[in-house]
mmCIF file of C-alpha atoms and ligand atoms in Angstrom:
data_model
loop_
_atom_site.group_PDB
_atom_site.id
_atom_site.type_symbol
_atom_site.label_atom_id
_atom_site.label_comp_id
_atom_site.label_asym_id
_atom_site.label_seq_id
_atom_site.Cartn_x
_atom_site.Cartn_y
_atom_site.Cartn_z
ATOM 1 C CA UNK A 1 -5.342 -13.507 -1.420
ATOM 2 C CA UNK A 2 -3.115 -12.201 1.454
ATOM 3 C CA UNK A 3 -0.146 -10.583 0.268
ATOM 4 C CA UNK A 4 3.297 -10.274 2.151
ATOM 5 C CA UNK A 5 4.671 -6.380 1.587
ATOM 6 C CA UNK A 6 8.420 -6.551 2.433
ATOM 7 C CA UNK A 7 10.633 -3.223 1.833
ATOM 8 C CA UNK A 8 13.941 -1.807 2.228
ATOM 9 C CA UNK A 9 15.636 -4.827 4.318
ATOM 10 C CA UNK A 10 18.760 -3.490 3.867
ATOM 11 C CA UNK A 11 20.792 -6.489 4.087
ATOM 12 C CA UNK A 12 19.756 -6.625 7.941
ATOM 13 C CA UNK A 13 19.115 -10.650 8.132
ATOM 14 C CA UNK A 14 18.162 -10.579 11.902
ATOM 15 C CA UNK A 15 14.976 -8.035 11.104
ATOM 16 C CA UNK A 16 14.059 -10.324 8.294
ATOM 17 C CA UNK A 17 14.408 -13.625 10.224
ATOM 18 C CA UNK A 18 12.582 -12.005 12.711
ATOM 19 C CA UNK A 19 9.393 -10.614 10.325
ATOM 20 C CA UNK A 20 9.428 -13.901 8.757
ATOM 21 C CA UNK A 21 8.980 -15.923 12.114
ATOM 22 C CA UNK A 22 6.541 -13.480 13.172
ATOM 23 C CA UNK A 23 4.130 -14.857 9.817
ATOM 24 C CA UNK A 24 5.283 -17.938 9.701
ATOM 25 C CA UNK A 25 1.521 -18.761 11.480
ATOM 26 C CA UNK A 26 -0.097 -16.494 9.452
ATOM 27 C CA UNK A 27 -1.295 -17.272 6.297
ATOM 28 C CA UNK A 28 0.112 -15.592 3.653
ATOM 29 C CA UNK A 29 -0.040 -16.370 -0.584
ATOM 30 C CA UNK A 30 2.746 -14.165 -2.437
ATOM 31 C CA UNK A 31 5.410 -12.159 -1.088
ATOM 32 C CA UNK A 32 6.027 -8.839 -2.627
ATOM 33 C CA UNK A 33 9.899 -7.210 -2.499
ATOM 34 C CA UNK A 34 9.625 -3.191 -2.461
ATOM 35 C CA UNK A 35 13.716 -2.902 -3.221
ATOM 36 C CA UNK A 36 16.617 -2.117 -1.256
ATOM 37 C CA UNK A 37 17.399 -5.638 -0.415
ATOM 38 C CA UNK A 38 20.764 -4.848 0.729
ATOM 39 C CA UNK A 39 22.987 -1.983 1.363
ATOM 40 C CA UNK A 40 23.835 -0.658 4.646
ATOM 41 C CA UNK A 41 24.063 -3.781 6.575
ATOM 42 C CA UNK A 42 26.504 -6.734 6.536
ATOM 43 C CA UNK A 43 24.700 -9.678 5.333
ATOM 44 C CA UNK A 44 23.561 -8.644 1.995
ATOM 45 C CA UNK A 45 24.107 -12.154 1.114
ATOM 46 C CA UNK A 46 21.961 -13.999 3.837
ATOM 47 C CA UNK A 47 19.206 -11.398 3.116
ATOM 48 C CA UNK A 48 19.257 -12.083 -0.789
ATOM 49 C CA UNK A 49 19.225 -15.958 0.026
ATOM 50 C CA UNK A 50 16.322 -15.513 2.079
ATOM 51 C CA UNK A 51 14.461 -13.282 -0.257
ATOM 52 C CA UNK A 52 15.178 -15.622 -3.184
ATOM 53 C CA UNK A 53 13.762 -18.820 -0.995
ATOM 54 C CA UNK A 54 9.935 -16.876 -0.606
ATOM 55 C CA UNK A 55 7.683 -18.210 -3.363
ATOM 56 C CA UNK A 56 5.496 -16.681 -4.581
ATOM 57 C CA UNK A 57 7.673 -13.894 -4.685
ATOM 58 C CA UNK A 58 7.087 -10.672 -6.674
ATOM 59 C CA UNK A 59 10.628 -8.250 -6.227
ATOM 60 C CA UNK A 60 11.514 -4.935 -7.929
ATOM 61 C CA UNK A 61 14.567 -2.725 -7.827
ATOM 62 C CA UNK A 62 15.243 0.142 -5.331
ATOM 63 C CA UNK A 63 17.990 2.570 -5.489
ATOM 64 C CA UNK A 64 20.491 0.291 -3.287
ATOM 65 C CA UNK A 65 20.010 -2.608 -5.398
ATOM 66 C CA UNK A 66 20.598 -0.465 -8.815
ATOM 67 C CA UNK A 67 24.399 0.559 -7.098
ATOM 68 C CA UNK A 68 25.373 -2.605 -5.108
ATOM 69 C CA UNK A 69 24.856 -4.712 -8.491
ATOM 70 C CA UNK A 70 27.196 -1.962 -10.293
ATOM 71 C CA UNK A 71 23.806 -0.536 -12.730
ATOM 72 C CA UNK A 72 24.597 2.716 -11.122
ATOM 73 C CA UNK A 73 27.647 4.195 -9.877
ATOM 74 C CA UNK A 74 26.242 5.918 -6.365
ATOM 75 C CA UNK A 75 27.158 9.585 -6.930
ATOM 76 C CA UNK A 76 23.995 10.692 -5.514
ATOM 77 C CA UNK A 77 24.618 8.866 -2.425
ATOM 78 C CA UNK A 78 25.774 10.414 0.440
ATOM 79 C CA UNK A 79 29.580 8.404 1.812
ATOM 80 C CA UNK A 80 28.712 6.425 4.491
ATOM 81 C CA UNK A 81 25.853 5.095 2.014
ATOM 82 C CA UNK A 82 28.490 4.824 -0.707
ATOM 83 C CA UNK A 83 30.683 3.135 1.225
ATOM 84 C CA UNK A 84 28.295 0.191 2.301
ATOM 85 C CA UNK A 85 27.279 -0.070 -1.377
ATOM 86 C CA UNK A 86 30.826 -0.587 -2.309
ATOM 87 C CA UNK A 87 31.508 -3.221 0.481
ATOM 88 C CA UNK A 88 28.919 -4.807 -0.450
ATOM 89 C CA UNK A 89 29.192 -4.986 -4.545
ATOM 90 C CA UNK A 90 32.857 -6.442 -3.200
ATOM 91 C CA UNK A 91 30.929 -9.491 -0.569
ATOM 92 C CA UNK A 92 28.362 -10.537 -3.012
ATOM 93 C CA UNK A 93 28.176 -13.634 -4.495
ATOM 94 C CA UNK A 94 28.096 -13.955 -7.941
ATOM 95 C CA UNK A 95 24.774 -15.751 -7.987
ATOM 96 C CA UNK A 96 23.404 -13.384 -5.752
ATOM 97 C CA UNK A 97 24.996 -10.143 -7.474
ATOM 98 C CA UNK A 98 23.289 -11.588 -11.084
ATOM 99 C CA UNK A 99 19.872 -12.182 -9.476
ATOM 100 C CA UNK A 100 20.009 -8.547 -7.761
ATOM 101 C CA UNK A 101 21.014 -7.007 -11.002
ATOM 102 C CA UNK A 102 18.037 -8.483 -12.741
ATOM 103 C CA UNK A 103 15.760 -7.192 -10.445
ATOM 104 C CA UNK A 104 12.984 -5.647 -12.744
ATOM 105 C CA UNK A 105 12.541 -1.711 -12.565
ATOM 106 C CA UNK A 106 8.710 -1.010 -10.953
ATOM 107 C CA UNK A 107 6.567 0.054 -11.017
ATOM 108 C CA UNK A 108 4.939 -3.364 -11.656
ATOM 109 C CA UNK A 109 1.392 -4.606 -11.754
ATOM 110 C CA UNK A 110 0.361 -7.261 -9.106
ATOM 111 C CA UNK A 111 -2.472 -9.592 -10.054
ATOM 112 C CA UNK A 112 -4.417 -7.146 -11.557
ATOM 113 C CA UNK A 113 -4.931 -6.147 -8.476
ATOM 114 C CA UNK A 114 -2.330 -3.360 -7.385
ATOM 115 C CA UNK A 115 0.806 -1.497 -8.062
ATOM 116 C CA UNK A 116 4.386 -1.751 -6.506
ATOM 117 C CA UNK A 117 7.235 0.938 -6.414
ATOM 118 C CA UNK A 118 9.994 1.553 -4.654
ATOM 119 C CA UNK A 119 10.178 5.096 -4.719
ATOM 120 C CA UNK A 120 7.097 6.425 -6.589
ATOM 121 C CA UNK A 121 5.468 4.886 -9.444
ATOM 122 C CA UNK A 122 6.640 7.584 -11.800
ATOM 123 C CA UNK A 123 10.292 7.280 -10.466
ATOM 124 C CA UNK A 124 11.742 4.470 -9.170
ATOM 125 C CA UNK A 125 14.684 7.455 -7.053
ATOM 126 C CA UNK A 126 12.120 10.084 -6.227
ATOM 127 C CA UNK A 127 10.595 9.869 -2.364
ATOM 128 C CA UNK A 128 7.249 10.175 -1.147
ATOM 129 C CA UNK A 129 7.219 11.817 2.650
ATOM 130 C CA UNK A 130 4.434 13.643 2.667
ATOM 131 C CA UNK A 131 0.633 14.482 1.166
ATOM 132 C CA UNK A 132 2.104 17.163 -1.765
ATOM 133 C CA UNK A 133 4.169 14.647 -3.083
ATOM 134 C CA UNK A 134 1.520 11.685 -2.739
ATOM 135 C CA UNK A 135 -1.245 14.335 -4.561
ATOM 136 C CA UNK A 136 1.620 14.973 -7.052
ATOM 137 C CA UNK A 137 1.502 10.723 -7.501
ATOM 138 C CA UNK A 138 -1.932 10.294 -7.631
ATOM 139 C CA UNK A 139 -2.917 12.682 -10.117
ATOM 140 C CA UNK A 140 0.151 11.677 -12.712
ATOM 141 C CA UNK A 141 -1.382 7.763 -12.310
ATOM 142 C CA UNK A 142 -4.614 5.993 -12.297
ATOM 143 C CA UNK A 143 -3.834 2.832 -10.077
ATOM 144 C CA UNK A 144 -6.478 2.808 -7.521
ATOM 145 C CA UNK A 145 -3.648 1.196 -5.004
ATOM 146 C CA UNK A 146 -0.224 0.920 -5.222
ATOM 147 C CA UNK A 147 2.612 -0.169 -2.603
ATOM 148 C CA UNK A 148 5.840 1.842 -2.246
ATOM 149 C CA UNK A 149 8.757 1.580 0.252
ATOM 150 C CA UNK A 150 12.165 3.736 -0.197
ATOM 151 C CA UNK A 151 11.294 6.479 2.644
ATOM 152 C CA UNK A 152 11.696 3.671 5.216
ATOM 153 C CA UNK A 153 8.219 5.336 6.928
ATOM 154 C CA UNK A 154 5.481 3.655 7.053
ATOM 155 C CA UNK A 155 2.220 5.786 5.937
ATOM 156 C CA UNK A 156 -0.986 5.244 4.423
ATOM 157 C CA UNK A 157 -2.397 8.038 1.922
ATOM 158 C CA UNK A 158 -5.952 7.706 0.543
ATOM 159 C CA UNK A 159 -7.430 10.142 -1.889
ATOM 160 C CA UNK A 160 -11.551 10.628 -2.166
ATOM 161 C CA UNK A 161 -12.864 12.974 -4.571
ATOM 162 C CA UNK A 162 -12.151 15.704 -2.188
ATOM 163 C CA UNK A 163 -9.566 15.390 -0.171
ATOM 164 C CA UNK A 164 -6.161 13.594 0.784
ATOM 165 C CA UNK A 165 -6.077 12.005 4.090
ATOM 166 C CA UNK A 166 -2.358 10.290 6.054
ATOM 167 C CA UNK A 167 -2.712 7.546 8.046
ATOM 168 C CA UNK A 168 0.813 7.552 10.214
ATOM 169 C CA UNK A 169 0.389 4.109 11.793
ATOM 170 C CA UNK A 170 1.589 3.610 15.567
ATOM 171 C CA UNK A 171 1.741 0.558 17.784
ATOM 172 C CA UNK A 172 2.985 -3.033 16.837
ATOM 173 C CA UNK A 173 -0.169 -3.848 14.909
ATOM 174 C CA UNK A 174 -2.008 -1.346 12.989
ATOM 175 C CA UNK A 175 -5.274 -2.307 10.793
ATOM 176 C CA UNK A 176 -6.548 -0.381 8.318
ATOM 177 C CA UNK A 177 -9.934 -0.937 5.973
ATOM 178 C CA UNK A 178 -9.382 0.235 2.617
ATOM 179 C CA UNK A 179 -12.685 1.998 1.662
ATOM 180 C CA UNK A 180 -14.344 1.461 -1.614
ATOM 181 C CA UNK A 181 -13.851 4.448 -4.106
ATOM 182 C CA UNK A 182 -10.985 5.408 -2.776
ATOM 183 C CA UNK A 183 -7.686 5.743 -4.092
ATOM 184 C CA UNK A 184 -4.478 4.560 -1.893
ATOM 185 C CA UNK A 185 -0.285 4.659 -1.659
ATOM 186 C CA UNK A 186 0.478 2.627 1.197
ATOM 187 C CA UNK A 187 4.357 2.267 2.581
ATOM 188 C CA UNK A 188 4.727 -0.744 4.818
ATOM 189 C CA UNK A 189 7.870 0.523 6.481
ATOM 190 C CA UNK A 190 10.934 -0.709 6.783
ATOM 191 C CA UNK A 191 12.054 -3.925 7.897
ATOM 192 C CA UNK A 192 16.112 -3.317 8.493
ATOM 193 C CA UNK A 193 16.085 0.443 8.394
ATOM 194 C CA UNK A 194 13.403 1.801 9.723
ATOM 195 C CA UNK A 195 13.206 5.791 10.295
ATOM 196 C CA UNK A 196 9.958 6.668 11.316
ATOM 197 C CA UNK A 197 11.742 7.150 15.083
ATOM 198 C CA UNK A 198 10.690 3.373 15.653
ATOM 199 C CA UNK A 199 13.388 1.331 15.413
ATOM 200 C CA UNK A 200 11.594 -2.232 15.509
ATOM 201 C CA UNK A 201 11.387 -3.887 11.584
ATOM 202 C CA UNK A 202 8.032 -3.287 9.926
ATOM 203 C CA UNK A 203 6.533 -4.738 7.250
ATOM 204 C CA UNK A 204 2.627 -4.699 5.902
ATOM 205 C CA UNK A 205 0.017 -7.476 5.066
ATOM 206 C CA UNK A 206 -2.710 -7.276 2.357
ATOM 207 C CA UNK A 207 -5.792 -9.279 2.684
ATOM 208 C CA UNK A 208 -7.703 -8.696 -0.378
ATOM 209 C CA UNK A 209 -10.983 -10.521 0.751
ATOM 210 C CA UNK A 210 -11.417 -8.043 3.686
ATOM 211 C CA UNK A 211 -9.710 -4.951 1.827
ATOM 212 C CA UNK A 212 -7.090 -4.558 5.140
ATOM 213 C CA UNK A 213 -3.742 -3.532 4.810
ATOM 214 C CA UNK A 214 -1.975 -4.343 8.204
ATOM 215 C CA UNK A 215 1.270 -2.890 9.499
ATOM 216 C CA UNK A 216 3.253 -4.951 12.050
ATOM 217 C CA UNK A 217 6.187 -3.906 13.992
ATOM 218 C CA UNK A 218 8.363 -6.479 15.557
ATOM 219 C CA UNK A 219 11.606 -6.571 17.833
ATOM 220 C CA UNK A 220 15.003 -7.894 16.814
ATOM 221 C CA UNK A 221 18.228 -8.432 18.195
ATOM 222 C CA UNK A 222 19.344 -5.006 16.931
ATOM 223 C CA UNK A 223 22.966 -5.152 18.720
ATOM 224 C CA UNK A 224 23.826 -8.246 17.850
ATOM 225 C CA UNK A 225 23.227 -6.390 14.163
ATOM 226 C CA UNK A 226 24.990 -3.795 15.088
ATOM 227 C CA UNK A 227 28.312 -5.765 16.192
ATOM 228 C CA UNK A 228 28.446 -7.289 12.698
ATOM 229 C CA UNK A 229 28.248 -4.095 11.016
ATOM 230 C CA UNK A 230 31.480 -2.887 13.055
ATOM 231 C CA UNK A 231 32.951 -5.779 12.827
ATOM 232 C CA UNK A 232 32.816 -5.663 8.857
ATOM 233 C CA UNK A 233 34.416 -2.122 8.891
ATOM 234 C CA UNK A 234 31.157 -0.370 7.447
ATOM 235 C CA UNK A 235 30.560 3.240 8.979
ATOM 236 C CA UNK A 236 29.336 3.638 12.795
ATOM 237 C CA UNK A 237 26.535 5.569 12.101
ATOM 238 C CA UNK A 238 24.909 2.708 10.420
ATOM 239 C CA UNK A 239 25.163 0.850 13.446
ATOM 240 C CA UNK A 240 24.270 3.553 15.883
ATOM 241 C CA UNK A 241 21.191 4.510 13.804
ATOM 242 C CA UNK A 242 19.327 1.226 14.100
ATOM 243 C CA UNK A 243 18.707 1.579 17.772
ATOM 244 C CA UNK A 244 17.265 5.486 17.121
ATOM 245 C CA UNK A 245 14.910 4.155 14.790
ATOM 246 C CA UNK A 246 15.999 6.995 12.094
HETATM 247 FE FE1 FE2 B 1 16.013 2.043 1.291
#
């Protein structure tokens, strides 16, 4: 099975046309959703259509989804965050604004085969940056893998017996062999937000057959992205942040 590991799209269509015309001549079986479908940019709508089209899909929650649909109210989100949520709670439709607020909660099982979160797979808010919080993770859970997304960095922990290792992946194509025995979180990045100082869209791939998880990074027409979101009113530094890559 390959899987398809989309996260935290963040209602930028462009990134998301652009990841999905970068597979489109690669195989893939099942898509999997890490959250955050929309909030920040202006076409939460497009994005949501798009995701909803992908089938086999697999989707859960993130913390954007949970206060665009109006589950929670945002007051732990900072006000230019707040402020997209809002505008975009008012812009959805109301097929789209159901469908988002039915998202399931993760962490959910894949095919036997592996775990998806959005923020951790003890809680859905909490982040995962670095290897004490990952440790903190993998001894509160026995999955021996599990997808996450929510930090908009893409990383790769594994845990042996002894020690914790971070894989920070660099380059537009990054491979990596999961080993036997090994235990693994793996974040495929971001595709409309990223913030690992990178600001082309990634996204991950999961061949089970060869045990690889890839990480691709692909270009966009970020200011054409940028225009919209100024042009819908939504706060500058949205905008301005895409091209930093943070
Ligand atoms: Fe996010």
């Amino acid at each position: 099975m390959r899987y398809l590991i989309l996260s935290d799209i963040h209602s930028n269509c462009e990134a998301l046309a652009a990841v999905l015309a970068h597979v489109r001549r690669k195989r893939w079986d099942k898509a999997i959703v890490l959250g955050d479908v929309v909030g920040y940019g202006a076409n939460p709508n497009q994005a949501i259509d798009v995701v909803r089209r992908l089938r086999p899909l697999v989707a859960i929650r993130g913390n954007h989804d949970k206060v665009c649909s109006g589950i929670e109210d945002g007051q732990m989100f900072n006000r230019v965050a707040l402020h997209a949520a809002m505008w975009t709670r008012e812009h959805l439709t109301p097929s789209n604004l159901r469908w988002l607020h039915g998202l399931p909660e993760g962490p959910a099982v894949v095919d036997g085969a592996f775990a998806v979160a959005h923020g951790t797979p003890i809680d859905e808010d909490a982040y995962i940056f670095g290897e004490i919080e990952a440790l903190n993770v993998f001894r509160q859970t026995t999955f021996p893998l599990c997808f996450f997304g929510h930090s908009h960095f893409p990383v790769i922990f594994g845990l042996s017996t002894d020690a914790i290792q971070t894989v920070l992946t660099n380059g537009s194509s990054f491979r990596f062999r999961l080993e036997p025995g090994l235990r693994y979180l793996v974040n495929p990045g971001s595709i409309g937000q990223p913030r690992d100082g990178n600001p082309l869209a990634s996204f991950g791939m999961f061949d089970t057959t060869t045990r690889t998880v890839t990480v691709y990074r692909v270009q966009y027409p970020i200011v054409r992205t940028q225009k919209k979101i100024l042009d819908a009113g939504l706060p500058r530094p949205l905008a301005d942040r895409l091209a930093l890559g943070r």
